[in-house]
Tab-separated table of C-alpha atoms in Angstrom:
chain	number	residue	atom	x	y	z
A	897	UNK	CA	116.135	119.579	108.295
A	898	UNK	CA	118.232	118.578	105.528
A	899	UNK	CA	115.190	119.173	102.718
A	900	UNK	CA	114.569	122.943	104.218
A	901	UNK	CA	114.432	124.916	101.181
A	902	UNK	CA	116.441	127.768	103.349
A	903	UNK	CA	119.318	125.895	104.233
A	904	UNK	CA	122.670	126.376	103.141
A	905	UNK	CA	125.466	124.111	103.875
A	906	UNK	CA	128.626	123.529	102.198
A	907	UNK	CA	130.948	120.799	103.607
A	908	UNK	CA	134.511	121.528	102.512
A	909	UNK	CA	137.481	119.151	101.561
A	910	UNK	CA	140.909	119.540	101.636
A	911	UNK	CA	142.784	117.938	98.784
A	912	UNK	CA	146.343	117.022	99.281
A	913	UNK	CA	148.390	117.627	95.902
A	914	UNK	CA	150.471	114.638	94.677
A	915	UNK	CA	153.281	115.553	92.551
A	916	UNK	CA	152.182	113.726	89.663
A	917	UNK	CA	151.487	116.074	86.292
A	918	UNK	CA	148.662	114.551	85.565
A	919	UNK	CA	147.010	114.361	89.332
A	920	UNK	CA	147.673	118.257	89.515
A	921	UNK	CA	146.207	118.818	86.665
A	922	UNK	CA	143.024	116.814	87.274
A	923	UNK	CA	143.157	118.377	90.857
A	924	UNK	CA	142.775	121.680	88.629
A	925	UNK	CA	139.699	120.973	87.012
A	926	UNK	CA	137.994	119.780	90.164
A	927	UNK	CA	138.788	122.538	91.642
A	928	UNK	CA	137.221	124.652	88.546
A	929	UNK	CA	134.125	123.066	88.416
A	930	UNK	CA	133.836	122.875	92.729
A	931	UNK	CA	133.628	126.508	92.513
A	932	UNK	CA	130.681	126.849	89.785
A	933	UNK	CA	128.667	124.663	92.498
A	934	UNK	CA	128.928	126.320	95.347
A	935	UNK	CA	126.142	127.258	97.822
A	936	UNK	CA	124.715	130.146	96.594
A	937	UNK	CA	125.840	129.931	92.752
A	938	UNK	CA	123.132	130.377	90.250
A	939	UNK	CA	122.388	127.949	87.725
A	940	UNK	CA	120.326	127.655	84.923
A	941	UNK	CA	118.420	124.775	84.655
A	942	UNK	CA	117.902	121.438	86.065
A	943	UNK	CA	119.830	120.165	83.570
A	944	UNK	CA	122.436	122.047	82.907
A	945	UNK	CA	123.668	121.414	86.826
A	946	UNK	CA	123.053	117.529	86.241
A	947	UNK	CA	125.615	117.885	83.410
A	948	UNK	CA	128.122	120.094	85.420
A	949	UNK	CA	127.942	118.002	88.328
A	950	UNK	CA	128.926	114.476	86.422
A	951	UNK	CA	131.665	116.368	84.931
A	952	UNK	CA	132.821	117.223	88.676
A	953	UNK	CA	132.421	113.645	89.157
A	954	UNK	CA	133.839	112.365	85.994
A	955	UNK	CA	136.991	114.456	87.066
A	956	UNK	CA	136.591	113.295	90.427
A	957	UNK	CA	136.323	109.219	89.871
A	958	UNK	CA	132.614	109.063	91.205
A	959	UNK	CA	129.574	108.002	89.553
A	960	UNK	CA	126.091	110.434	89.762
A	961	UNK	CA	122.453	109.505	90.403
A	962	UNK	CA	119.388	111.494	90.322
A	963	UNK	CA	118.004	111.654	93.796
A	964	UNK	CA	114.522	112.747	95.379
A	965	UNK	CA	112.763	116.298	93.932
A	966	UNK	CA	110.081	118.256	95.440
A	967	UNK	CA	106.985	120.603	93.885
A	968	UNK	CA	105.707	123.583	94.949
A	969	UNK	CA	102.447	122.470	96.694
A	970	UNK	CA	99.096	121.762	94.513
A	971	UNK	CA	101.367	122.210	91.344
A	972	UNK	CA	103.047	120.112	89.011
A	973	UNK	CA	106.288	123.134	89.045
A	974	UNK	CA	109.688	121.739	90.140
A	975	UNK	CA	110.874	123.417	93.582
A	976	UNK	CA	113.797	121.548	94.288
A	977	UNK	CA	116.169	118.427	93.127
A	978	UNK	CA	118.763	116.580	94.140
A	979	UNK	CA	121.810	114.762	92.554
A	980	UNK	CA	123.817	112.747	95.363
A	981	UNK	CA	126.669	110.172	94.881
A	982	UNK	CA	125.554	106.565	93.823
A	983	UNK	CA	127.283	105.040	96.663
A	984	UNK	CA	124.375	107.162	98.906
A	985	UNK	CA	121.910	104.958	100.539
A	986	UNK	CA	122.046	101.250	101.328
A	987	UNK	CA	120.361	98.252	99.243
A	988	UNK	CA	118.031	96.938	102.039
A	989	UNK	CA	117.092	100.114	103.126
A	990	UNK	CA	113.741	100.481	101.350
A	991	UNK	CA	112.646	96.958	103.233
A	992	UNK	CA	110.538	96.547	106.488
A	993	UNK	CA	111.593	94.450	108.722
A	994	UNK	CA	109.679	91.594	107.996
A	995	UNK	CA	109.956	91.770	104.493
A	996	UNK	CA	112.554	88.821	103.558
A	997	UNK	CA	114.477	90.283	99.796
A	998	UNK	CA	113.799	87.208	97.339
A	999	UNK	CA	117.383	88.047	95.971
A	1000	UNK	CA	120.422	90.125	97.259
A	1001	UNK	CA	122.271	91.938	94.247
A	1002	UNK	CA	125.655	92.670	94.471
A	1003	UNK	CA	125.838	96.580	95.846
A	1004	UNK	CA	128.415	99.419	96.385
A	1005	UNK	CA	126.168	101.483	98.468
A	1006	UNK	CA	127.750	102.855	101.778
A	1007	UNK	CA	125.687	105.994	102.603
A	1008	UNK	CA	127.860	108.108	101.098
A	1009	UNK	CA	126.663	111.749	101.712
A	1010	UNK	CA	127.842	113.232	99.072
A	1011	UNK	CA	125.249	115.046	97.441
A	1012	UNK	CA	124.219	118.617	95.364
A	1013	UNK	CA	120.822	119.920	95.606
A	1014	UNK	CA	119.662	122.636	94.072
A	1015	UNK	CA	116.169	124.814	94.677
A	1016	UNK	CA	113.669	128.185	93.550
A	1017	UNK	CA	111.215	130.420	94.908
A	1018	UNK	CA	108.096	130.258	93.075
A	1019	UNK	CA	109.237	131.618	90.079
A	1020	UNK	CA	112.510	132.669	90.488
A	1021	UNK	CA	115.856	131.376	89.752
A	1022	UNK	CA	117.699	128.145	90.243
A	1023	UNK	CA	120.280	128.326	93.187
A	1024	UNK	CA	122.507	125.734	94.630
A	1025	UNK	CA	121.236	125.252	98.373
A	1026	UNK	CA	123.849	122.774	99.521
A	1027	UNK	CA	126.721	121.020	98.007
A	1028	UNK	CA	128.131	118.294	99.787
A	1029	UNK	CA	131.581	117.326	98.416
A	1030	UNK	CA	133.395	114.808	101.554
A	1031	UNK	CA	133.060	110.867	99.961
A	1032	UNK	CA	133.357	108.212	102.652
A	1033	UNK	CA	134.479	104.813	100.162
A	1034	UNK	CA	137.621	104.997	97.892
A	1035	UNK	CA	137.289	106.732	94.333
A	1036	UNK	CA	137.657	105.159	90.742
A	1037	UNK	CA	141.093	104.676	89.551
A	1038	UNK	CA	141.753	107.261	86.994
A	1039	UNK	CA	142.152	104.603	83.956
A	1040	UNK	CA	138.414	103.020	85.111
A	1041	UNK	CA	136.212	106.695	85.448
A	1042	UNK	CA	134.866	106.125	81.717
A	1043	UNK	CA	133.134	103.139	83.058
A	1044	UNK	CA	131.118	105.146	85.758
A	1045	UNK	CA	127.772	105.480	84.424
A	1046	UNK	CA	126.862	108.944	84.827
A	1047	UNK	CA	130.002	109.660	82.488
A	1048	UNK	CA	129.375	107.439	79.851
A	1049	UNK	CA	127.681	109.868	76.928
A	1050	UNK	CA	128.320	109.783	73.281
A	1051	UNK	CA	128.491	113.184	71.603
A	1052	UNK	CA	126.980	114.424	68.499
A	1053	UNK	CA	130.187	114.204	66.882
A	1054	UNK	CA	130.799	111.422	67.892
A	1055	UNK	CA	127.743	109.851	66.783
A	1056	UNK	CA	128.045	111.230	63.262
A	1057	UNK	CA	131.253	109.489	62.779
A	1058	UNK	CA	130.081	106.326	64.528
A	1059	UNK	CA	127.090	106.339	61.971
A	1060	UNK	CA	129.195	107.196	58.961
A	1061	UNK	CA	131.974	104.195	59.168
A	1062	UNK	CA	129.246	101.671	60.352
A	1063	UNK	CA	127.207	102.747	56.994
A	1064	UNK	CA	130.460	102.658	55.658
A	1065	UNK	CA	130.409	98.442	56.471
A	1066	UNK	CA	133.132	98.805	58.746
A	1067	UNK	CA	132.293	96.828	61.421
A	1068	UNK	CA	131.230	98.152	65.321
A	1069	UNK	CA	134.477	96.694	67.072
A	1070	UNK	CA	136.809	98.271	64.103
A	1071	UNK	CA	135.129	101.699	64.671
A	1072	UNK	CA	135.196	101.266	68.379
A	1073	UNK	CA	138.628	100.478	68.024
A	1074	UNK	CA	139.468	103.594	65.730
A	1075	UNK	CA	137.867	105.879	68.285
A	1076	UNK	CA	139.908	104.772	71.101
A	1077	UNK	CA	143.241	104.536	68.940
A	1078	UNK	CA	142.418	108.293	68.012
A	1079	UNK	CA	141.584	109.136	71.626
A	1080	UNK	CA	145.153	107.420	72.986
A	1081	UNK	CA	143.208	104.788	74.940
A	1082	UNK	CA	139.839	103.463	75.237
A	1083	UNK	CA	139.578	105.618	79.319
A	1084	UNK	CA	139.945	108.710	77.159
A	1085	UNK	CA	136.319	108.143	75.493
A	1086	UNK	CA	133.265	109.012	77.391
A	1087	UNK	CA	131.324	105.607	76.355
A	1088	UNK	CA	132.305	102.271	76.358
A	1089	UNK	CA	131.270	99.843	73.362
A	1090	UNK	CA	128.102	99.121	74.571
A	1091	UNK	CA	126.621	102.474	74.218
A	1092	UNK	CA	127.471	102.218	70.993
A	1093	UNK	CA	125.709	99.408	70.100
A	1094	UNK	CA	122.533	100.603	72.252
A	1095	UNK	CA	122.544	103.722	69.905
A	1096	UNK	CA	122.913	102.145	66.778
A	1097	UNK	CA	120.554	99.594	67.540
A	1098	UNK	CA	117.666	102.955	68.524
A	1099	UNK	CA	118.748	104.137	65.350
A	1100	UNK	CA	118.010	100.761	63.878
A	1101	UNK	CA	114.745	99.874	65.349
A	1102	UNK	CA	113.192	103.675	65.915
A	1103	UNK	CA	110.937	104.855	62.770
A	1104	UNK	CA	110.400	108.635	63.456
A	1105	UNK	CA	106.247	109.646	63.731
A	1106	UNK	CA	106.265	111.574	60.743
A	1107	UNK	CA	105.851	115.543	60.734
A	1108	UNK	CA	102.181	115.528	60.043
A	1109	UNK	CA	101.571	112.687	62.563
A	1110	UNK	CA	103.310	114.126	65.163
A	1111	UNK	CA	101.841	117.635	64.658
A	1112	UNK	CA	98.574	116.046	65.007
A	1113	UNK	CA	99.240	114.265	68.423
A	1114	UNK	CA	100.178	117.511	69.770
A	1115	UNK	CA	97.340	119.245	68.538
A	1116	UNK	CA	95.324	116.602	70.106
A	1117	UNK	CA	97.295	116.935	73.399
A	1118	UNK	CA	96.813	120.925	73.364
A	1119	UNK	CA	93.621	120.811	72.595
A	1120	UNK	CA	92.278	118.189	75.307
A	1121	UNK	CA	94.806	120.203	77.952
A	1122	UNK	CA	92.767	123.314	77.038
A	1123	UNK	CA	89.304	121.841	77.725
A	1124	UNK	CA	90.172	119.664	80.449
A	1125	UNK	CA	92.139	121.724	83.206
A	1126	UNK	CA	93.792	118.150	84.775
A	1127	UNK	CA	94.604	116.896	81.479
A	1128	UNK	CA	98.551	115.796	81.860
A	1129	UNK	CA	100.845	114.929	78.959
A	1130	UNK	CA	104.906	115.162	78.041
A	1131	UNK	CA	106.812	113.932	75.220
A	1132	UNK	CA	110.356	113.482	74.678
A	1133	UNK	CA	112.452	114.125	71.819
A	1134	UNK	CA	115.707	112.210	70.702
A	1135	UNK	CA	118.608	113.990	69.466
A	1136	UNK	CA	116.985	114.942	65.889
A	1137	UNK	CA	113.978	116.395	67.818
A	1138	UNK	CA	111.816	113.588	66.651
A	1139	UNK	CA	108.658	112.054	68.755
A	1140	UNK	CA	110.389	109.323	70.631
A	1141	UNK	CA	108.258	108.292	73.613
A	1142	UNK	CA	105.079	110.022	75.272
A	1143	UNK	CA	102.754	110.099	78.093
A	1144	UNK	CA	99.238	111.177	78.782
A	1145	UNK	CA	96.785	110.562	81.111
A	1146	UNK	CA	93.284	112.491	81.953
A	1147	UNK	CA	91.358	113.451	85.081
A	1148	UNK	CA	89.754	110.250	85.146
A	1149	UNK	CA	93.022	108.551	85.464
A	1150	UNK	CA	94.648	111.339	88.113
A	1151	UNK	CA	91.344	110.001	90.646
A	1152	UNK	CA	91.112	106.470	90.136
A	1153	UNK	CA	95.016	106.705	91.162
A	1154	UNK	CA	94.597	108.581	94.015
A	1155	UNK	CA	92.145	106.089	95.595
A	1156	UNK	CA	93.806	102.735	93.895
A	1157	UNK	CA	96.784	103.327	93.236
A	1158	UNK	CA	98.356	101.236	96.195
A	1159	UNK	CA	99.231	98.128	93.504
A	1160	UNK	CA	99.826	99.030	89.713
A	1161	UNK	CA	100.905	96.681	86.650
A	1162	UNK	CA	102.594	98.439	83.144
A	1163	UNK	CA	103.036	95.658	80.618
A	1164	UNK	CA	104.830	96.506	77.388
A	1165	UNK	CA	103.978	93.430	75.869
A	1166	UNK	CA	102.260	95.020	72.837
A	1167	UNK	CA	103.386	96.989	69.945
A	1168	UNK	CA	101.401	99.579	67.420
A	1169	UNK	CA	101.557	98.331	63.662
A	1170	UNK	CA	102.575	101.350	61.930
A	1171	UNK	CA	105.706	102.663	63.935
A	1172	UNK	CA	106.396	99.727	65.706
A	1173	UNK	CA	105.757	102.223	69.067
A	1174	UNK	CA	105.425	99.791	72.514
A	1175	UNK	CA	102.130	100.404	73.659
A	1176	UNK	CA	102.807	100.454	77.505
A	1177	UNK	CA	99.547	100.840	79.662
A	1178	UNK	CA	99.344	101.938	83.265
A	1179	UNK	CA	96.592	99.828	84.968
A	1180	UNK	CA	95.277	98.965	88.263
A	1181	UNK	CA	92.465	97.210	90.046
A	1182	UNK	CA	89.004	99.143	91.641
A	1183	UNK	CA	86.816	97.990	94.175
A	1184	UNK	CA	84.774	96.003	91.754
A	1185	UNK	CA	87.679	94.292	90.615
A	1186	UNK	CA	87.691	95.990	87.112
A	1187	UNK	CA	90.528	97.227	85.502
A	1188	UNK	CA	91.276	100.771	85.850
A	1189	UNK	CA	93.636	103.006	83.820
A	1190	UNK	CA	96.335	105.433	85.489
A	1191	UNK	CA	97.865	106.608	82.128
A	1192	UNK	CA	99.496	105.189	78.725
A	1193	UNK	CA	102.733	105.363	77.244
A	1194	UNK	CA	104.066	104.819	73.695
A	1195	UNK	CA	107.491	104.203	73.645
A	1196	UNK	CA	110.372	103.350	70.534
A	1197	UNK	CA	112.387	101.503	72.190
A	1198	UNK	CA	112.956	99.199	76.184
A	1199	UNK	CA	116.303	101.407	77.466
A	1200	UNK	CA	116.552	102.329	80.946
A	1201	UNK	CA	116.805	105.783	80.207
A	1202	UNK	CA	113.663	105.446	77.991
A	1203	UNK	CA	111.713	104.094	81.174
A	1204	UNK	CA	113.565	106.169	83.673
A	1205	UNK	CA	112.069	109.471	81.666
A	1206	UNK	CA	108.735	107.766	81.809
A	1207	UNK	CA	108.545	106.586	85.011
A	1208	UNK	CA	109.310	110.228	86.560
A	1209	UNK	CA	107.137	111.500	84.293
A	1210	UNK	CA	104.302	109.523	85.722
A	1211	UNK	CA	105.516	110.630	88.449
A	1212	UNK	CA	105.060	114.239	88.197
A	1213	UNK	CA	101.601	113.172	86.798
A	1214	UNK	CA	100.418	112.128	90.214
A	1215	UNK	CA	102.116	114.876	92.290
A	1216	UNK	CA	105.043	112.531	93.325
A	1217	UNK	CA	102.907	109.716	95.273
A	1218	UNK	CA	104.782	106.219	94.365
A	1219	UNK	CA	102.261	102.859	94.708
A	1220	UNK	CA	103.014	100.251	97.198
A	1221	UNK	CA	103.529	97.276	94.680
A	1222	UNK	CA	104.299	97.363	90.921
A	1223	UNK	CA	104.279	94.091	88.661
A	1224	UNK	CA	106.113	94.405	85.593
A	1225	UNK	CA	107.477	91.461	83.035
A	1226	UNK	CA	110.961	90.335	83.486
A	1227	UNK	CA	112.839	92.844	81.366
A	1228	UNK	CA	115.785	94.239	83.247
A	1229	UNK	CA	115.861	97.932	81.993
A	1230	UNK	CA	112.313	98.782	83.708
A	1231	UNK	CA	113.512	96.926	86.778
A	1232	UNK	CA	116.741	98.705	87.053
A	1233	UNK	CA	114.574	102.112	86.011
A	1234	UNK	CA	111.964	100.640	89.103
A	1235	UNK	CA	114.908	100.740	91.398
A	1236	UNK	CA	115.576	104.219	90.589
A	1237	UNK	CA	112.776	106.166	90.300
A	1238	UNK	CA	110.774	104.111	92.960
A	1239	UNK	CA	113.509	103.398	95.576
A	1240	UNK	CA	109.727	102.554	98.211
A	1241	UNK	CA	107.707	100.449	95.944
A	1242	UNK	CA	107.718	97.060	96.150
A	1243	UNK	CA	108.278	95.083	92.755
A	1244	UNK	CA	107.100	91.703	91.605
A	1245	UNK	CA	107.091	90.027	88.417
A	1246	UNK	CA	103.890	89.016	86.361
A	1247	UNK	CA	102.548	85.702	87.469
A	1248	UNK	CA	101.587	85.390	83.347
A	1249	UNK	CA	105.134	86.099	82.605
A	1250	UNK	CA	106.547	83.772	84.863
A	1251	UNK	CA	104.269	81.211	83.373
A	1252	UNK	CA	105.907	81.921	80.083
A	1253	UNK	CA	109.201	81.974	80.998
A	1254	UNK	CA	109.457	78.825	83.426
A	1255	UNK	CA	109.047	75.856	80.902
A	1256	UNK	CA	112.277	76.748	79.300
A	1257	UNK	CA	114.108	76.937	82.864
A	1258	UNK	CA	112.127	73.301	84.269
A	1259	UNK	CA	113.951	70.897	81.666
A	1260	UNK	CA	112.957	67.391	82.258
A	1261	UNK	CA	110.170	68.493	84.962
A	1262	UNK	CA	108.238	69.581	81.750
A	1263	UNK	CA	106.926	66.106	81.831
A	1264	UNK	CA	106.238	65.098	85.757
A	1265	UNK	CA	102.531	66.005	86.103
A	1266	UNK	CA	103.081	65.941	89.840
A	1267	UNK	CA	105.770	68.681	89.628
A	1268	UNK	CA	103.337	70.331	86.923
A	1269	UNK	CA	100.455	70.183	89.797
A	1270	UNK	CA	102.571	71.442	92.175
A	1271	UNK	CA	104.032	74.175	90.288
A	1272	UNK	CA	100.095	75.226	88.888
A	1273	UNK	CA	99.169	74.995	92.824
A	1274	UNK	CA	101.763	77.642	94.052
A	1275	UNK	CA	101.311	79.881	91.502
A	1276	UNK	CA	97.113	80.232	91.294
A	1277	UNK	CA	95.461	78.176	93.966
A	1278	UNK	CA	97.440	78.462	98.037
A	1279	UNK	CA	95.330	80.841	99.982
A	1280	UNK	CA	97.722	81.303	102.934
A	1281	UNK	CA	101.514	81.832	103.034
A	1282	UNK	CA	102.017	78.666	105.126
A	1283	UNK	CA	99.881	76.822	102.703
A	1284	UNK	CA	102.164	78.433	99.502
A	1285	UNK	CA	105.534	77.592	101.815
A	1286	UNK	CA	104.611	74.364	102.309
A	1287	UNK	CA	103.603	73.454	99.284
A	1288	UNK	CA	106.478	74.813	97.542
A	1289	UNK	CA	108.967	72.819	99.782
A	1290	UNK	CA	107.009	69.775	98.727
A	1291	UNK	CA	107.667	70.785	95.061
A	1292	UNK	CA	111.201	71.227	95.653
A	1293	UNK	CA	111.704	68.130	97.072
């Protein structure tokens, strides 16, 4: 079995050397950094192999994503992880049979088995287990690999300088611009000018927890872990080591889960007043029809990565088990984050949401109290799904 924690496999590729400089040279660094990963090869942490494996990819014109991890049984401890190529899989996958997808995105996905998975004994150190390095789909061109995701990072350095011209009132493209011109081309720099604008708009809208405040929430934490053996929490830290976004969720929470956690909603609708933190609530439905809580999240800002690091951390709060059905608002971060961290759950938007959001997409059928009746019908008051098809074609006529 591919997931055996014993197995060792390492599928070699021969690379045929063009004569081009710059080819051989790239061919050189592959090379390099193919021989820190193979089978065997200790590494230190989880992510320090994430990081060594995009720059194999970087250098090799593929893109990374994190792929399916495993714990030691009855513990929350890591036992083994997987990175695999983001061409792996296929988008309808995931579906049954009879489920029909509402919308087909665009995809690249052509089970690719590329792939690098690492695992531990209890305890011991991190080895790689199997490194998969044969592609079967056509790599970046070399002038396009700064676009891959998994390559795109902005350095401290970088940052500082980016900070110090815009503060400077020199505008984002200009410094952009500089960047590249200092870098001899805008495929030299590991970010495009997007990132840039997603940091300095976290650095715009994120007001750090204060020192006393945040040494007070993680008393708290400590302190309710150390009476309460099931207690869970995690925080993360941005690059000045400040509170950016954490998690917690007690006993109570880890049960109700386990026997209703088959359909779960997280709205980040709401935000605290003091730090402007979004106040984003776990919450599902018991057998009374009350509202349950799984866990709660405060979060600075709506990134992917933001909900990507709290997703998996819910995650490991609940010993990996994903829920059948999640409903979420329509923001696209959380749905791409969805997609990644639960490739088996099924997602749906908010009917309350949707509400929200239609009038400004109806026009003119604002005003047609039959459309209005129809529209109210489908969404609240069709007991079957012939009843809801039926009279939703009736609508749409």
């Amino acid at each position: 079995m591919e997931d055996n924690i014993e197995e060792v496999e390492v599928v070699n590729s021969e690379y045929s050397i063009p004569e081009d400089v710059e080819v051989l040279y790239t061919s050189s660094i592959v090379d390099q950094l193919e021989s820190k990963l193979l089978v065997g090869h200790v590494v230190k942490s989880v992510e320090d192999v994430y990081l060594l494996y995009c720059n194999y990819a970087h250098a090799k014109e593929f893109s990374v994503k994190k792929g399916d991890q495993r714990y030691f049984p009855g513990t929350t401890d890591l036992q083994s992880k997987k990175f695999e190529c983001s061409c792996e899989g296929s988008k309808d996958e995931k579906r049954s049979v009879e489920k029909i997808p509402i919308y087909l995105k665009p995809t690249n996905r052509t089970k690719c088995k590329a792939k690098l998975k690492i695992s531990r004994q209890m305890g011991g150190e991190w080895k790689v287990g199997r490194f998969v390095v044969e592609h079967n789909h056509d790599m970046v061109a070399v002038d396009q690999r700064h676009l891959l995701r998994s390559s795109q990072n902005i350095s401290h350095a970088q940052k500082s300088t980016l900070e110090a011209m815009v503060n400077a009132w020199i505008s984002v493209a200009n410094a952009v611009a500089y960047m590249e011109n200092d870098a001899q081309g805008s495929h030299n720099l590991s970010f495009i000018r997007k990132d840039v604008y997603d940091h300095l708009g976290r650095i715009k809208k994120h007001t750090k927890v204060e020192n006393g405040d945040a040494s007070a929430l993680l008393h708290h934490f400590i302190s309710k872990a150390n009476k309460e053996s099931h207690f869970y929490w995690n925080v993360q830290l941005d690059d000045d080591n400040r509170v950016m976004n954490f998690f917690f969720r007690d006993s109570r929470c880890q049960v109700d889960y386990e026997y209703f956690g088959d359909v779960m909603s997280v709205d980040t609708t709401y935000r605290t007043n003091h730090y402007n933190l979004i106040c984003a609530p776990f919450v599902g439905i018991n057998h009374h029809k009350q509202n349950v809580m799984f866990g709660l999240a405060f979060m600075s800002d709506e990134t992917e990565s933001s909900f990507e690091w709290l997703f998996r951390t819910f995650l490991e709060s609940m010993n990996g088990k994903q829920p059948e059905t999640i409903f979420t608002d329509q923001c696209q971060a959380m749905m791409n984050a969805i997609e990644t961290v639960f490739p088996y759950s099924h997602h749906r938007l908010c009917q309350w949401h949707i509400n929200q959001n239609a009038p400004s997409h109806l026009g003119s059928l604002n005003g047609d109290t039959r459309f209005k009746r129809l529209w109210k019908k489908c969404m609240s008051h069709c007991e079957s799904e012939e009843e809801f098809e039926e009279t939703w074609r009736i609508m749409m006529e």
